[in-house]
Short mmCIF file of C-alpha atoms in Angstrom, two decimals:
data_model
loop_
_atom_site.label_atom_id
_atom_site.label_comp_id
_atom_site.label_asym_id
_atom_site.label_seq_id
_atom_site.Cartn_x
_atom_site.Cartn_y
_atom_site.Cartn_z
CA MET A 1 -75.95 -79.77 -140.69
CA GLU A 2 -74.92 -77.97 -143.87
CA ALA A 3 -76.35 -79.52 -147.04
CA LEU A 4 -74.90 -77.25 -149.72
CA ILE A 5 -71.71 -75.18 -149.49
CA VAL A 6 -70.70 -72.84 -152.31
CA GLU A 7 -67.33 -71.08 -152.05
CA ASN A 8 -66.00 -68.33 -154.34
CA LEU A 9 -67.93 -69.70 -157.32
CA THR A 10 -67.14 -68.10 -160.69
CA ALA A 11 -68.85 -69.20 -163.92
CA GLY A 12 -70.03 -68.07 -167.33
CA TYR A 13 -70.22 -68.89 -171.00
CA PRO A 14 -67.22 -69.08 -173.37
CA LYS A 15 -66.08 -65.77 -174.92
CA LEU A 16 -68.53 -63.79 -172.77
CA PRO A 17 -68.03 -61.82 -169.53
CA LEU A 18 -68.46 -63.80 -166.33
CA ALA A 19 -72.12 -64.37 -165.45
CA ILE A 20 -71.42 -64.92 -161.75
CA ASP A 21 -68.28 -64.01 -159.84
CA ASP A 22 -67.00 -64.98 -156.39
CA VAL A 23 -70.34 -66.27 -155.05
CA SER A 24 -70.29 -67.91 -151.60
CA PHE A 25 -73.15 -69.17 -149.41
CA THR A 26 -74.30 -72.18 -147.40
CA LEU A 27 -77.69 -73.86 -147.03
CA ALA A 28 -78.57 -76.06 -144.08
CA GLU A 29 -80.48 -79.32 -144.33
CA GLY A 30 -84.18 -78.58 -144.75
CA GLU A 31 -83.60 -74.88 -145.34
CA ARG A 32 -85.67 -73.07 -147.99
CA ALA A 33 -83.89 -70.18 -149.72
CA ALA A 34 -85.09 -67.69 -152.33
CA LEU A 35 -82.71 -66.34 -154.98
CA ILE A 36 -83.64 -62.90 -156.32
CA GLY A 37 -82.08 -60.32 -158.62
CA PRO A 38 -82.82 -58.43 -161.84
CA ASN A 39 -82.91 -60.01 -165.30
CA GLY A 40 -79.38 -60.91 -166.33
CA ALA A 41 -78.17 -61.11 -162.73
CA GLY A 42 -76.97 -64.70 -163.17
CA LYS A 43 -79.69 -66.57 -161.26
CA SER A 44 -80.22 -69.25 -163.91
CA THR A 45 -76.47 -69.49 -164.50
CA LEU A 46 -75.89 -70.08 -160.81
CA LEU A 47 -78.43 -72.91 -160.67
CA LYS A 48 -77.10 -74.52 -163.86
CA THR A 49 -73.56 -74.28 -162.52
CA LEU A 50 -74.56 -75.93 -159.25
CA VAL A 51 -76.15 -78.84 -161.11
CA GLY A 52 -73.22 -79.20 -163.50
CA LEU A 53 -74.82 -77.98 -166.74
CA ILE A 54 -72.32 -75.10 -166.91
CA PRO A 55 -68.68 -75.65 -165.85
CA HIS A 56 -67.29 -73.26 -163.29
CA GLN A 57 -64.00 -71.43 -163.77
CA GLY A 58 -63.29 -71.02 -160.09
CA GLY A 59 -64.47 -71.91 -156.62
CA CYS A 60 -66.00 -75.13 -155.33
CA ILE A 61 -69.37 -76.72 -154.63
CA SER A 62 -69.88 -79.38 -151.99
CA LEU A 63 -72.88 -81.42 -150.90
CA HIS A 64 -72.87 -82.80 -147.37
CA GLY A 65 -69.14 -82.23 -147.26
CA TYR A 66 -68.34 -84.03 -150.51
CA ASP A 67 -67.11 -82.40 -153.70
CA CYS A 68 -70.05 -81.83 -156.05
CA SER A 69 -68.45 -83.89 -158.83
CA LEU A 70 -68.62 -86.91 -156.53
CA SER A 71 -72.18 -86.37 -155.27
CA HIS A 72 -73.96 -84.82 -158.22
CA THR A 73 -77.03 -87.03 -158.08
CA LEU A 74 -77.98 -85.48 -154.74
CA LEU A 75 -78.93 -82.27 -156.58
CA GLY A 76 -82.34 -82.15 -158.24
CA TYR A 77 -82.99 -79.45 -160.86
CA VAL A 78 -86.31 -78.04 -162.08
CA PRO A 79 -85.61 -75.82 -165.13
CA GLN A 80 -87.60 -72.88 -166.41
CA GLN A 81 -90.73 -74.22 -168.06
CA GLU A 82 -90.23 -72.10 -171.21
CA SER A 83 -87.36 -74.40 -172.21
CA ILE A 84 -89.55 -77.52 -172.33
CA ASP A 85 -91.42 -78.89 -175.38
CA TRP A 86 -94.88 -79.66 -173.98
CA ASN A 87 -95.98 -81.31 -177.25
CA PHE A 88 -93.50 -84.15 -176.81
CA PRO A 89 -95.61 -87.34 -176.52
CA VAL A 90 -94.70 -88.54 -173.03
CA THR A 91 -96.82 -89.26 -169.99
CA VAL A 92 -96.39 -87.85 -166.52
CA GLN A 93 -94.90 -91.18 -165.41
CA ASP A 94 -92.42 -91.10 -168.31
CA VAL A 95 -91.23 -87.63 -167.33
CA VAL A 96 -90.68 -88.60 -163.70
CA MET A 97 -88.88 -91.80 -164.75
CA MET A 98 -86.34 -89.58 -166.56
CA GLY A 99 -85.13 -88.66 -163.10
CA ARG A 100 -83.98 -92.26 -162.67
CA THR A 101 -81.73 -92.24 -165.78
CA ARG A 102 -78.45 -91.87 -163.88
CA LYS A 103 -79.43 -94.64 -161.49
CA ILE A 104 -80.67 -97.04 -164.18
CA GLY A 105 -78.05 -96.30 -166.83
CA TRP A 106 -78.49 -95.80 -170.57
CA LEU A 107 -80.25 -98.47 -172.68
CA ARG A 108 -81.44 -100.38 -169.63
CA TRP A 109 -85.01 -101.03 -168.51
CA ALA A 110 -86.45 -99.63 -165.30
CA GLY A 111 -86.89 -102.21 -162.57
CA ARG A 112 -89.56 -102.65 -159.93
CA SER A 113 -87.65 -100.52 -157.47
CA ASP A 114 -87.46 -97.69 -160.02
CA GLN A 115 -91.20 -97.93 -160.65
CA ALA A 116 -91.83 -97.77 -156.91
CA ILE A 117 -89.62 -94.69 -156.48
CA VAL A 118 -91.42 -92.91 -159.34
CA GLN A 119 -94.80 -93.75 -157.82
CA GLN A 120 -93.65 -92.46 -154.43
CA ALA A 121 -92.33 -89.22 -155.97
CA LEU A 122 -95.67 -88.61 -157.68
CA GLU A 123 -97.51 -89.25 -154.42
CA ARG A 124 -95.26 -86.78 -152.59
CA VAL A 125 -96.31 -83.98 -154.95
CA GLY A 126 -99.96 -85.04 -155.20
CA MET A 127 -99.79 -86.12 -158.87
CA ALA A 128 -100.08 -89.94 -158.66
CA SER A 129 -103.58 -89.96 -160.17
CA PHE A 130 -102.23 -88.18 -163.28
CA ARG A 131 -99.43 -90.64 -164.01
CA HIS A 132 -100.88 -91.78 -167.37
CA ARG A 133 -101.81 -88.27 -168.54
CA GLN A 134 -99.87 -86.68 -171.41
CA ILE A 135 -97.64 -83.97 -169.92
CA GLY A 136 -98.94 -81.25 -172.25
CA GLN A 137 -102.50 -81.75 -170.99
CA LEU A 138 -101.69 -80.54 -167.48
CA SER A 139 -102.14 -77.09 -165.99
CA GLY A 140 -99.13 -74.88 -165.30
CA GLY A 141 -99.01 -75.73 -161.61
CA GLN A 142 -99.39 -79.45 -162.28
CA LYS A 143 -96.49 -79.39 -164.75
CA ARG A 144 -94.25 -77.77 -162.14
CA ARG A 145 -95.19 -80.41 -159.59
CA VAL A 146 -94.40 -83.20 -162.07
CA PHE A 147 -90.92 -81.79 -162.63
CA ILE A 148 -90.42 -81.53 -158.88
CA ALA A 149 -91.35 -85.23 -158.76
CA ARG A 150 -88.79 -85.93 -161.50
CA ALA A 151 -86.09 -84.30 -159.37
CA LEU A 152 -87.23 -86.24 -156.29
CA ALA A 153 -87.03 -89.48 -158.28
CA GLN A 154 -83.26 -88.98 -158.28
CA GLU A 155 -83.53 -89.57 -154.53
CA THR A 156 -82.30 -86.05 -154.06
CA ASP A 157 -82.28 -84.05 -150.85
CA VAL A 158 -81.25 -80.70 -152.40
CA LEU A 159 -83.69 -79.19 -154.89
CA LEU A 160 -83.01 -76.27 -157.26
CA LEU A 161 -85.99 -74.56 -158.92
CA ASP A 162 -85.65 -71.91 -161.63
CA GLU A 163 -88.61 -69.49 -161.71
CA PRO A 164 -91.34 -72.08 -160.98
CA PHE A 165 -94.00 -69.37 -160.53
CA ASN A 166 -93.61 -67.80 -163.97
CA GLY A 167 -96.83 -67.97 -165.97
CA VAL A 168 -98.96 -69.65 -163.29
CA ASP A 169 -102.03 -68.31 -161.50
CA VAL A 170 -102.47 -67.82 -157.77
CA THR A 171 -104.00 -71.27 -157.29
CA ALA A 172 -101.06 -72.96 -158.99
CA GLN A 173 -98.60 -70.91 -156.93
CA GLU A 174 -100.33 -72.04 -153.75
CA GLU A 175 -100.15 -75.67 -154.93
CA ILE A 176 -96.42 -75.37 -155.54
CA MET A 177 -95.81 -73.71 -152.18
CA SER A 178 -97.87 -76.40 -150.45
CA THR A 179 -95.68 -79.04 -152.11
CA LEU A 180 -92.54 -77.22 -150.96
CA ASP A 181 -93.96 -77.04 -147.42
CA LYS A 182 -94.30 -80.84 -147.40
CA LEU A 183 -90.77 -81.27 -148.71
CA ARG A 184 -89.39 -78.98 -146.02
CA ASP A 185 -91.07 -81.22 -143.43
CA GLU A 186 -89.14 -84.11 -145.02
CA GLY A 187 -85.84 -82.26 -144.63
CA ILE A 188 -85.42 -81.38 -148.32
CA THR A 189 -83.22 -78.33 -148.92
CA VAL A 190 -84.60 -75.91 -151.55
CA LEU A 191 -83.00 -73.06 -153.49
CA LEU A 192 -85.59 -71.29 -155.66
CA ALA A 193 -85.04 -68.43 -158.10
CA THR A 194 -87.96 -66.02 -158.32
CA HIS A 195 -88.94 -62.51 -159.39
CA ASP A 196 -91.69 -62.40 -156.76
CA LEU A 197 -90.04 -60.27 -154.08
CA ASN A 198 -92.96 -60.35 -151.67
CA LEU A 199 -93.02 -64.14 -151.77
CA ALA A 200 -89.25 -64.28 -151.32
CA ALA A 201 -89.43 -62.00 -148.28
CA THR A 202 -92.26 -63.84 -146.52
CA GLN A 203 -92.14 -67.55 -147.39
CA PHE A 204 -88.46 -68.45 -147.20
CA ASP A 205 -85.93 -69.07 -144.43
CA LYS A 206 -83.07 -67.39 -146.28
CA LEU A 207 -82.78 -64.75 -148.99
CA LEU A 208 -79.94 -64.51 -151.52
CA ILE A 209 -79.70 -61.24 -153.49
CA LEU A 210 -77.62 -61.63 -156.64
CA ASN A 211 -76.38 -59.34 -159.37
CA LYS A 212 -73.43 -61.27 -160.78
CA ARG A 213 -71.95 -61.06 -157.30
CA LEU A 214 -73.79 -62.03 -154.15
CA ILE A 215 -74.93 -58.74 -152.62
CA ALA A 216 -76.50 -60.19 -149.49
CA CYS A 217 -77.38 -63.53 -147.92
CA GLY A 218 -79.28 -64.11 -144.71
CA LYS A 219 -82.67 -64.06 -143.04
CA PRO A 220 -85.23 -62.06 -145.09
CA ASP A 221 -85.96 -59.58 -142.31
CA GLU A 222 -82.24 -58.75 -142.14
CA THR A 223 -81.44 -58.94 -145.85
CA PHE A 224 -84.51 -57.42 -147.54
CA THR A 225 -83.40 -53.82 -147.04
CA PRO A 226 -83.54 -50.70 -149.24
CA GLU A 227 -79.74 -50.62 -149.43
CA ASN A 228 -79.44 -54.21 -150.66
CA LEU A 229 -82.31 -53.88 -153.11
CA HIS A 230 -80.89 -50.68 -154.58
CA ALA A 231 -77.50 -52.38 -154.90
CA ALA A 232 -79.14 -55.20 -156.87
CA TYR A 233 -81.70 -53.34 -158.94
CA GLY A 234 -80.11 -49.92 -159.18
CA GLY A 235 -82.10 -46.84 -160.14
CA ARG A 236 -84.70 -48.96 -161.88
CA MET A 237 -86.46 -49.68 -158.60
CA SER A 238 -87.78 -47.60 -155.73
CA VAL A 239 -88.41 -48.84 -152.21
CA ILE A 240 -91.47 -47.68 -150.28
CA HIS A 241 -92.07 -48.34 -146.60
CA HIS A 242 -95.42 -50.07 -146.70
CA ASN A 243 -96.65 -50.64 -143.13
CA ASN A 244 -95.66 -51.03 -139.51
CA HIS A 245 -93.89 -54.31 -140.25
CA ASP A 246 -91.29 -52.61 -142.44
CA ASP A 247 -92.39 -54.46 -145.55
CA PHE A 248 -91.27 -52.95 -148.85
CA VAL A 249 -93.13 -52.51 -152.08
CA LEU A 250 -90.97 -52.19 -155.18
CA VAL A 251 -92.18 -50.10 -158.09
CA ALA A 252 -90.49 -49.09 -161.32
CA ASP A 253 -88.99 -45.61 -161.39
#
């Protein structure tokens, strides 16, 4: 079954050139897809457009066959961590409860069912024991997992993550990937933007290569080619055949 369908999507900011143009792809239920492309390619814009933070000028987005405007709460969004104020005095539980806002409504108290959903979301990402900890006291990987829990608290089954591996060490990256492995087992669909090309080529079911337009979309072993990478990154990158498995190592020219 198809979870997310994007057709001819065009979006950008007022008075600026289009950030993404005529982007089309589909993601199946439980599929994990990596979104790659150079800086300024429109990766963050695409994710923000899908979740409704940026209006789109053309095309359509549907979730499980319904127009996105009618099923928006099914999309969970984990933003880039650089945009978050970690000194804000909230606990881990408070942050995850923010994912319930649309369900609860403004100026209303969370009920027992909301508390239970937040607790379950924290358990799913292995952060239940940290629920009373101030968010700024966590490690980089723990913070990412808390924001994944916040998205899950929406009762979402499609998860969008914007550069979750930026600024984290190898251990934290492994923790995040382990969490995503568990979510895939639960049938959660994931679209994740990353600059880590090796990770994108080896740990995901589908690869989307973007540079304002979608250059390629498909299985990594079919899509991660010198031609597609050159089309995305231009002369700034070189492709080197690395071993007998036709892996590629990208280095700056």
